[in-house]
Short mmCIF file of C-alpha atoms and ligand atoms in Angstrom, two decimals:
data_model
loop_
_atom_site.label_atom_id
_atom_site.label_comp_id
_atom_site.label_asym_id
_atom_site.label_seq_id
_atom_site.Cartn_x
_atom_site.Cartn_y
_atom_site.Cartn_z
CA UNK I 1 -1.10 12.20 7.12
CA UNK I 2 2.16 13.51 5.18
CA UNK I 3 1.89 16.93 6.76
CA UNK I 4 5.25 18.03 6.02
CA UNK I 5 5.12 17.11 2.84
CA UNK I 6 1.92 19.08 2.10
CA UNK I 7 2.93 21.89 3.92
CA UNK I 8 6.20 22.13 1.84
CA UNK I 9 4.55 21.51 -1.50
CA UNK I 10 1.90 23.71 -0.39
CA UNK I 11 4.74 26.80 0.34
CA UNK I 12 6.48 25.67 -3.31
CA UNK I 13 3.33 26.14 -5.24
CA UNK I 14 0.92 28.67 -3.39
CA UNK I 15 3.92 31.45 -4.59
CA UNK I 16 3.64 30.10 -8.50
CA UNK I 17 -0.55 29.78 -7.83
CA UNK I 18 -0.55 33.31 -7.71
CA UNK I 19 1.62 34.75 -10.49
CA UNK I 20 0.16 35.72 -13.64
CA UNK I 21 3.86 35.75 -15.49
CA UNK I 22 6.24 33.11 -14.75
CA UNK I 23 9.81 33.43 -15.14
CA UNK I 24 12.73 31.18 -14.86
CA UNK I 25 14.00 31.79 -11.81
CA UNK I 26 10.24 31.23 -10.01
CA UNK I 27 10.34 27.69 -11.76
CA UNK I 28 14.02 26.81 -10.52
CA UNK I 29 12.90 28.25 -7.13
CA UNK I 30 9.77 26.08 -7.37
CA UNK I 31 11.67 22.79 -8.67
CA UNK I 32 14.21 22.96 -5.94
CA UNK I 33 11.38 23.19 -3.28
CA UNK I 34 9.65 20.34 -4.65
CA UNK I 35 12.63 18.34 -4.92
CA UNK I 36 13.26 18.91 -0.99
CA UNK I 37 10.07 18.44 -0.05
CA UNK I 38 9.98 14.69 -1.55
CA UNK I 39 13.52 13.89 -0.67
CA UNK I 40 12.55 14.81 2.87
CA UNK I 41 9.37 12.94 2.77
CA UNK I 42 11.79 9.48 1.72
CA UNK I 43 10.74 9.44 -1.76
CA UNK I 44 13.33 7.18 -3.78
CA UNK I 45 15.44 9.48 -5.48
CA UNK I 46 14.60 7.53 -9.10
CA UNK I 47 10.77 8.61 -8.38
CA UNK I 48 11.73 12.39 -7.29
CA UNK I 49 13.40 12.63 -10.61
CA UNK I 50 11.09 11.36 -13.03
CA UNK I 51 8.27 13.91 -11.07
CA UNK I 52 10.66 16.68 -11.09
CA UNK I 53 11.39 15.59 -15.03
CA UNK I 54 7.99 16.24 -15.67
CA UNK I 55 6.94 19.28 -14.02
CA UNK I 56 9.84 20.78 -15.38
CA UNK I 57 8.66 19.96 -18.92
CA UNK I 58 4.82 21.17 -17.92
CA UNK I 59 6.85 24.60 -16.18
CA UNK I 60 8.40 25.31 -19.44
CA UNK I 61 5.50 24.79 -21.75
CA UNK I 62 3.68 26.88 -18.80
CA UNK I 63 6.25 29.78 -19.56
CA UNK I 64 5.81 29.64 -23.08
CA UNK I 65 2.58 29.94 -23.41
CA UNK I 66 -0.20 32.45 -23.16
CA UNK I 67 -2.01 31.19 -20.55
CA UNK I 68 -3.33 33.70 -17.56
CA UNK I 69 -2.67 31.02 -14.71
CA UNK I 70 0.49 29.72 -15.84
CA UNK I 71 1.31 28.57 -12.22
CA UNK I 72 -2.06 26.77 -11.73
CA UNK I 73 -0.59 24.76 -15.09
CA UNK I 74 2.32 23.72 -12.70
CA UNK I 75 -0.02 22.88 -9.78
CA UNK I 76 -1.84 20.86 -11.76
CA UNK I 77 1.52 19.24 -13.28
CA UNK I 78 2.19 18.32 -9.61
CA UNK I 79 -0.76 16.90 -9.02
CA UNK I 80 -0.77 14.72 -12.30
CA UNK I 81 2.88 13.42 -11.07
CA UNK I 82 1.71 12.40 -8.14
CA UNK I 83 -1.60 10.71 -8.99
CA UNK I 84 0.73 8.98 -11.56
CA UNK I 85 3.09 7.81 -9.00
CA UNK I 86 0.05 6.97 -6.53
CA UNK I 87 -1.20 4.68 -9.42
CA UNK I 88 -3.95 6.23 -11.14
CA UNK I 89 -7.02 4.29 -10.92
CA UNK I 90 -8.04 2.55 -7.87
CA UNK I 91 -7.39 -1.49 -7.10
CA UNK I 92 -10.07 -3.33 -7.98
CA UNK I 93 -10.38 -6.79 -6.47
CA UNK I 94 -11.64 -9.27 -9.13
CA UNK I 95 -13.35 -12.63 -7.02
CA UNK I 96 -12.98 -15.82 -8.80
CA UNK I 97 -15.69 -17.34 -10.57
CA UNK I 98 -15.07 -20.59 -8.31
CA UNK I 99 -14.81 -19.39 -4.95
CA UNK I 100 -13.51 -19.07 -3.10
CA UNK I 101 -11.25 -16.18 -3.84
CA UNK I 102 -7.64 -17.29 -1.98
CA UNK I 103 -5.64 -14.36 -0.56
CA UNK I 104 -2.60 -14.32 0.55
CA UNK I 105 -1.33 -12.24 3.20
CA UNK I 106 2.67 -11.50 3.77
CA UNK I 107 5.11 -9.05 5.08
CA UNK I 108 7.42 -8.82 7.82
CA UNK I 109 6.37 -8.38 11.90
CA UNK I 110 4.68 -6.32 13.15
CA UNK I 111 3.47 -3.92 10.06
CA UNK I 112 0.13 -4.66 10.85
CA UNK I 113 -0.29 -8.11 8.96
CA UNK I 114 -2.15 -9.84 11.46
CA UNK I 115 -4.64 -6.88 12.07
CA UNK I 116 -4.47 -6.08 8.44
CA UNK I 117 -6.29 -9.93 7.67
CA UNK I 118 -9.27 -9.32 10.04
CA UNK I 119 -9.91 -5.96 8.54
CA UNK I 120 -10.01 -6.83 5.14
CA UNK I 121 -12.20 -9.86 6.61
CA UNK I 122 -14.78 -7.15 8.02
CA UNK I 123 -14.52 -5.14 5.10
CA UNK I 124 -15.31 -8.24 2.80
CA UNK I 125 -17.90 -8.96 5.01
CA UNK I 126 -19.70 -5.43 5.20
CA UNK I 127 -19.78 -6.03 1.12
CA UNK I 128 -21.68 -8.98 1.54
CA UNK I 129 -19.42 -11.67 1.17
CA UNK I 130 -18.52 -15.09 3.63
CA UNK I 131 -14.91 -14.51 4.53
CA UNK I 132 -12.81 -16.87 6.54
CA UNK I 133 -9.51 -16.46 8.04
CA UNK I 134 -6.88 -18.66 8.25
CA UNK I 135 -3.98 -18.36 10.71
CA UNK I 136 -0.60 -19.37 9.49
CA UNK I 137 1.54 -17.92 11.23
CA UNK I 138 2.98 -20.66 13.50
CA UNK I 139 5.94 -18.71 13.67
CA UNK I 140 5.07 -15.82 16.60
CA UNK I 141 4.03 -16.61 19.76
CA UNK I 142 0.32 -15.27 20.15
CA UNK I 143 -0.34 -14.51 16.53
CA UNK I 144 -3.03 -17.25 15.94
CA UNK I 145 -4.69 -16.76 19.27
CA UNK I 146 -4.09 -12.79 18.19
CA UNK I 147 -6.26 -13.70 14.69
CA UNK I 148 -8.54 -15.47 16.40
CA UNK I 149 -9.60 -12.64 18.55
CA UNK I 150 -9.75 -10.08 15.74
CA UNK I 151 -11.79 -12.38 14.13
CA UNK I 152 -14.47 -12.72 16.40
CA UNK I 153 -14.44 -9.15 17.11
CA UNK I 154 -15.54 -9.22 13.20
CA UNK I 155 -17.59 -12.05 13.20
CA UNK I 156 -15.77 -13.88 11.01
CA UNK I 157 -14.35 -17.52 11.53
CA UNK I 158 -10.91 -18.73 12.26
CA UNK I 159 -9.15 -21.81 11.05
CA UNK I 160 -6.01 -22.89 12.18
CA UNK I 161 -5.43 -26.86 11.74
CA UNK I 162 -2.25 -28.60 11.52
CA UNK I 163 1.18 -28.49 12.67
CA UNK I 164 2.99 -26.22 9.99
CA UNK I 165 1.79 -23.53 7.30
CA UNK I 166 1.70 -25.77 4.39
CA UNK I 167 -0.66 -27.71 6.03
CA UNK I 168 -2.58 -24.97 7.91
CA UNK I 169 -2.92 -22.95 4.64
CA UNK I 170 -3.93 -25.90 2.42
CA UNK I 171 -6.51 -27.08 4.93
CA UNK I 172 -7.78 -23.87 5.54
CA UNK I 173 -8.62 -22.95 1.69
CA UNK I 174 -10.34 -26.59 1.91
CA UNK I 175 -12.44 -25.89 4.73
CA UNK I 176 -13.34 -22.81 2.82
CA UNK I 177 -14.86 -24.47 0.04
CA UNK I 178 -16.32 -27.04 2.10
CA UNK I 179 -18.37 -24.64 4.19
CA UNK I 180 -18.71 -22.66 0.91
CA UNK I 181 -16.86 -19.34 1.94
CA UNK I 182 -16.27 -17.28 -1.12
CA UNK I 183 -13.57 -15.32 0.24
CA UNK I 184 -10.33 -17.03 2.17
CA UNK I 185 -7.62 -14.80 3.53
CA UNK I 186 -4.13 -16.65 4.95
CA UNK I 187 -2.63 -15.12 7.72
CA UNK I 188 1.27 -15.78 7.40
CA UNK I 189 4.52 -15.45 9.40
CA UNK I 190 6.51 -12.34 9.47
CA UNK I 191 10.05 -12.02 10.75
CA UNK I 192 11.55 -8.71 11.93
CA UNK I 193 14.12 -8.66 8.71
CA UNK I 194 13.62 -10.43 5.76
CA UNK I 195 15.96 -13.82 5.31
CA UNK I 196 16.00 -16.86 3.64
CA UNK I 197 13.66 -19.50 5.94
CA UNK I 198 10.74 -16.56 6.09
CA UNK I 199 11.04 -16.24 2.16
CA UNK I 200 11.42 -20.07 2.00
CA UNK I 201 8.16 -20.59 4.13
CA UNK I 202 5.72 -17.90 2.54
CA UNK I 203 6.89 -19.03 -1.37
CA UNK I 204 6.05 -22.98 0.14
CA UNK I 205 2.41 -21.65 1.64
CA UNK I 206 1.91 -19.46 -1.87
CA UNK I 207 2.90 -22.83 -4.16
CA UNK I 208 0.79 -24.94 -2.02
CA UNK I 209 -2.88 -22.81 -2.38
CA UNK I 210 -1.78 -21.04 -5.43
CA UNK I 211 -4.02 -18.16 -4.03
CA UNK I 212 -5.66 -15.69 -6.64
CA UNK I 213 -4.07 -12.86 -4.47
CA UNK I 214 -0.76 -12.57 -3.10
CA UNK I 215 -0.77 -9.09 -0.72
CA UNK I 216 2.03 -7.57 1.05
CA UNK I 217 1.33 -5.41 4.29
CA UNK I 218 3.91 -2.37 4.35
CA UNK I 219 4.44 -0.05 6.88
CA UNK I 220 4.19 3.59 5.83
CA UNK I 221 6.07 4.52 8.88
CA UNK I 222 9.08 3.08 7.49
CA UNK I 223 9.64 4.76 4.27
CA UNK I 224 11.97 4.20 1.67
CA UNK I 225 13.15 1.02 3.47
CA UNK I 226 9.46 -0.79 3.21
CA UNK I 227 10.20 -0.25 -0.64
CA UNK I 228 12.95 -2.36 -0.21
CA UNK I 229 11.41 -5.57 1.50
CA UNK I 230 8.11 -4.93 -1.14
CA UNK I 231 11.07 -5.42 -3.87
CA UNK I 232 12.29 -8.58 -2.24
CA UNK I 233 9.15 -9.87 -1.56
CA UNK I 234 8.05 -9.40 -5.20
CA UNK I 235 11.36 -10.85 -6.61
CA UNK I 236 10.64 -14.19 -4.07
CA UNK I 237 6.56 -14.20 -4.48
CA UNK I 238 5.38 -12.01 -7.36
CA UNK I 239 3.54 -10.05 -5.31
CA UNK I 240 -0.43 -8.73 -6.54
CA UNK I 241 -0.39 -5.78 -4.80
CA UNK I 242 0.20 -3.78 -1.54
CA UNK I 243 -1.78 -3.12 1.69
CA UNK I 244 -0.15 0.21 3.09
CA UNK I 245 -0.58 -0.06 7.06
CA UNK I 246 -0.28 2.86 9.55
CA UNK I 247 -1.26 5.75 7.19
CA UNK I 248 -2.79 7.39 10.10
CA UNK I 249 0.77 7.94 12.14
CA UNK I 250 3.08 10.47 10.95
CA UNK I 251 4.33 8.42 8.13
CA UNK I 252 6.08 11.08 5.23
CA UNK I 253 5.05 10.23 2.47
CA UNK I 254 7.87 7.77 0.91
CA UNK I 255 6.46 4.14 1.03
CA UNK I 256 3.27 5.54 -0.65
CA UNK I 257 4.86 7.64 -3.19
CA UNK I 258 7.56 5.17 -4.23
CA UNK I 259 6.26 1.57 -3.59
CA UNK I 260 4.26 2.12 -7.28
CA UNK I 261 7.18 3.53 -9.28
CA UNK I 262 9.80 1.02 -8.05
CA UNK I 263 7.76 -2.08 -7.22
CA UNK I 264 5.48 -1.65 -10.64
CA UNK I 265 2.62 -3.26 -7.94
CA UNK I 266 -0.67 -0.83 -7.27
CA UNK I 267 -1.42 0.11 -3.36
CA UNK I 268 -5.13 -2.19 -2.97
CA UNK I 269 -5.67 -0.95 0.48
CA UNK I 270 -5.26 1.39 3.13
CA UNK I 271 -5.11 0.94 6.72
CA UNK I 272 -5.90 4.11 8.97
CA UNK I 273 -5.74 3.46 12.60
CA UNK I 274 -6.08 0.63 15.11
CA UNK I 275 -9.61 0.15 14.93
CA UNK I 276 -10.85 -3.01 12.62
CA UNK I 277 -12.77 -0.37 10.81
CA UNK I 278 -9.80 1.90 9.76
CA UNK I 279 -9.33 0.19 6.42
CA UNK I 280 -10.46 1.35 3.17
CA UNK I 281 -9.50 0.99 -0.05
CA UNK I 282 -6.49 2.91 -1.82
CA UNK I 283 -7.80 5.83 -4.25
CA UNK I 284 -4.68 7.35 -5.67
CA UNK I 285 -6.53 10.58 -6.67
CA UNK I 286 -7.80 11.47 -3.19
CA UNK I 287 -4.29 10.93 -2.03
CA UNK I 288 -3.05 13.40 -4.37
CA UNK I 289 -5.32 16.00 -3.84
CA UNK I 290 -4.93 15.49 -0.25
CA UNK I 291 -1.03 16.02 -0.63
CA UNK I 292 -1.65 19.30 -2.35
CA UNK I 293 -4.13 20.44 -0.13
P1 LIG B 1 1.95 -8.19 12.45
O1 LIG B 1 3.11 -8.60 13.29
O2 LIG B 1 2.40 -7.66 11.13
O3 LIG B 1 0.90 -9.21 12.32
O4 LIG B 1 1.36 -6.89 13.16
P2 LIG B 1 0.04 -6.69 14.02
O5 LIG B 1 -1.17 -6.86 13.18
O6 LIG B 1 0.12 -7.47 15.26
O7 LIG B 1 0.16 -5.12 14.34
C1 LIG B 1 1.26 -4.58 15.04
C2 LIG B 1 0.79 -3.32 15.77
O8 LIG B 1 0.45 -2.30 14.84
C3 LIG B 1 -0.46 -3.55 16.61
O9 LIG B 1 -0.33 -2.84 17.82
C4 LIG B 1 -1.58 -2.94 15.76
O10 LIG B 1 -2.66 -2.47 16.54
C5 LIG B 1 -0.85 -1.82 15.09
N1 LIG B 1 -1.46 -1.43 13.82
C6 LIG B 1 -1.79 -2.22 12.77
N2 LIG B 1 -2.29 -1.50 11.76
C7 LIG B 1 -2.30 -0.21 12.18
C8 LIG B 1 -2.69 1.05 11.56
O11 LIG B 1 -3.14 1.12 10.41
N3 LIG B 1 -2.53 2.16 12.32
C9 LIG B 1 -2.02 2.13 13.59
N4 LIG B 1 -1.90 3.26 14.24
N5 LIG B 1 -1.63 0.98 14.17
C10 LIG B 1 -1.76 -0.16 13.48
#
């Protein structure tokens, strides 16, 4: 996970770990490095310059003062930047004191939506709660029969009733309470860009069940462009926050560092791999240790 980019932050700052004096010309050297290293990872260049804004500012007071390990000061500067970026403290998800707790699940095809419901299913699950799925997505050919399989792979129930999403959604949240489920998660349609009828649909399910969670799956494969469709998505649905899919691939870096900054939403989950266990949630300190290594 973001490889080059730890391996080029890594060469930046394991020169400045090491010096006992720092002088202008190691900090410039270091700077331009770092800004590389996130430009090549598909950081938005608004997000590279606030971090490089700020190291600078930590470099300088490093310089000035007396400190033996002025270069670990930078280090750490780094690392502060990017915890910042990453979010700072972890999502927490808050359940509603009437349950059920209605999430909402959007994003375009084939991030990992559909695969992204039944894991947080399991996950809810393995915390001791009574999760059921809805599938919404009338849109793709397969996708409810796909949920449906997922789902019984987790052991949690599928709903699907009715003849659009409106209806599917509303009558699933229903059949939640009815069977008293305390968590609900809607399964919606994706499209392969974003345009007006997919926007149309998911703001007509999200008005309908007024669901205490609105999530947005985003590739991390995709980079600076998944920070794009978050922004439109958010504009359209007010989006709660963002489950970051494929973090196991060879993904950069840029959808993870950036998606906080320019969005202003916090990264709830991770998913890791294929398996319906590869899901956890999103601790923006670990990330930014494991960046530096
Ligand atoms: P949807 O169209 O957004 O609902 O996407 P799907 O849930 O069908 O996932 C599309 C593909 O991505 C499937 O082959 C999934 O197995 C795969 N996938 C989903 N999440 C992950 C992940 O975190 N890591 C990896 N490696 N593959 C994933």
């Amino acid at each position: 996970m973001f490889e080059t980019l730890s391996g080029r932050l890594d060469g930046a700052l394991g020169r400045l770990r090491r010096k006992s004096r720092l002088t202008q010309r190691d900090v410039d050297e270091a700077l331009a490095e770092i800004r590389v290293a996130l430009l090549e990872a598909d950081v938005a260049v608004r997000v590279v310059d606030t971090i490089l804004a700020r190291v600078e500012e930590a470099a300088v007071g490093a310089m000035a003062s007396a400190s033996l390990t002025p270069g670990q000061q930078v280090v750490k500067a780094v690392h502060d930047e990017l915890l910042r970026v990453l979010g700072g403290e972890p999502f927490r998800l808050r359940y509603a004191s009437t349950p059920p707790t209605v999430i909402l699940l959007a994003g375009l095809q084939g991030v990992g939506k559909t695969t992204a419901a039944a894991k947080l299913a399991l996950a809810q699950l393995r915390e001791g709660r009574s999760p059921l799925l809805v599938a919404a997505d009338l849109q793709r050919p397969g996708a409810i029969e796909q949920l449906r399989i997922l789902g019984e792979r987790a052991g949690v129930a599928v709903v699907s009733d009715g003849d659009d999403p409106v209806t599917v959604a509303r009558h699933g949240v229903a059949e939640a309470r009815r069977l008293g489920r305390d968590v609900v998660i809607v399964d919606t349609a994706g499209r392969l860009a974003i345009d007006e009828a997919l926007m149309r649909e998911v703001q007509m399910v999200s008005e309908a069940i007024d669901p205490h969670y609105r999530f947005l799956v985003v590739d991390a494969m995709v980079g600076q462009e998944s920070v794009r469709v978050a922004q439109a998505f958010d504009e359209r649905l007010s989006i709660s926050a963002v489950i970051l899919t494929k973090l196991d691939g060879d993904a950069r870096g840029g959808a993870a560092l950036s998606v906080r900054e320019v969005v202003g939403k916090p990264i709830a989950f991770a998913s890791v791999g294929e398996k319906l266990e590869d899901f956890e949630p999103f601790y923006p300190d670990r990330m930014a240790s494991r960046i530096l290594g």
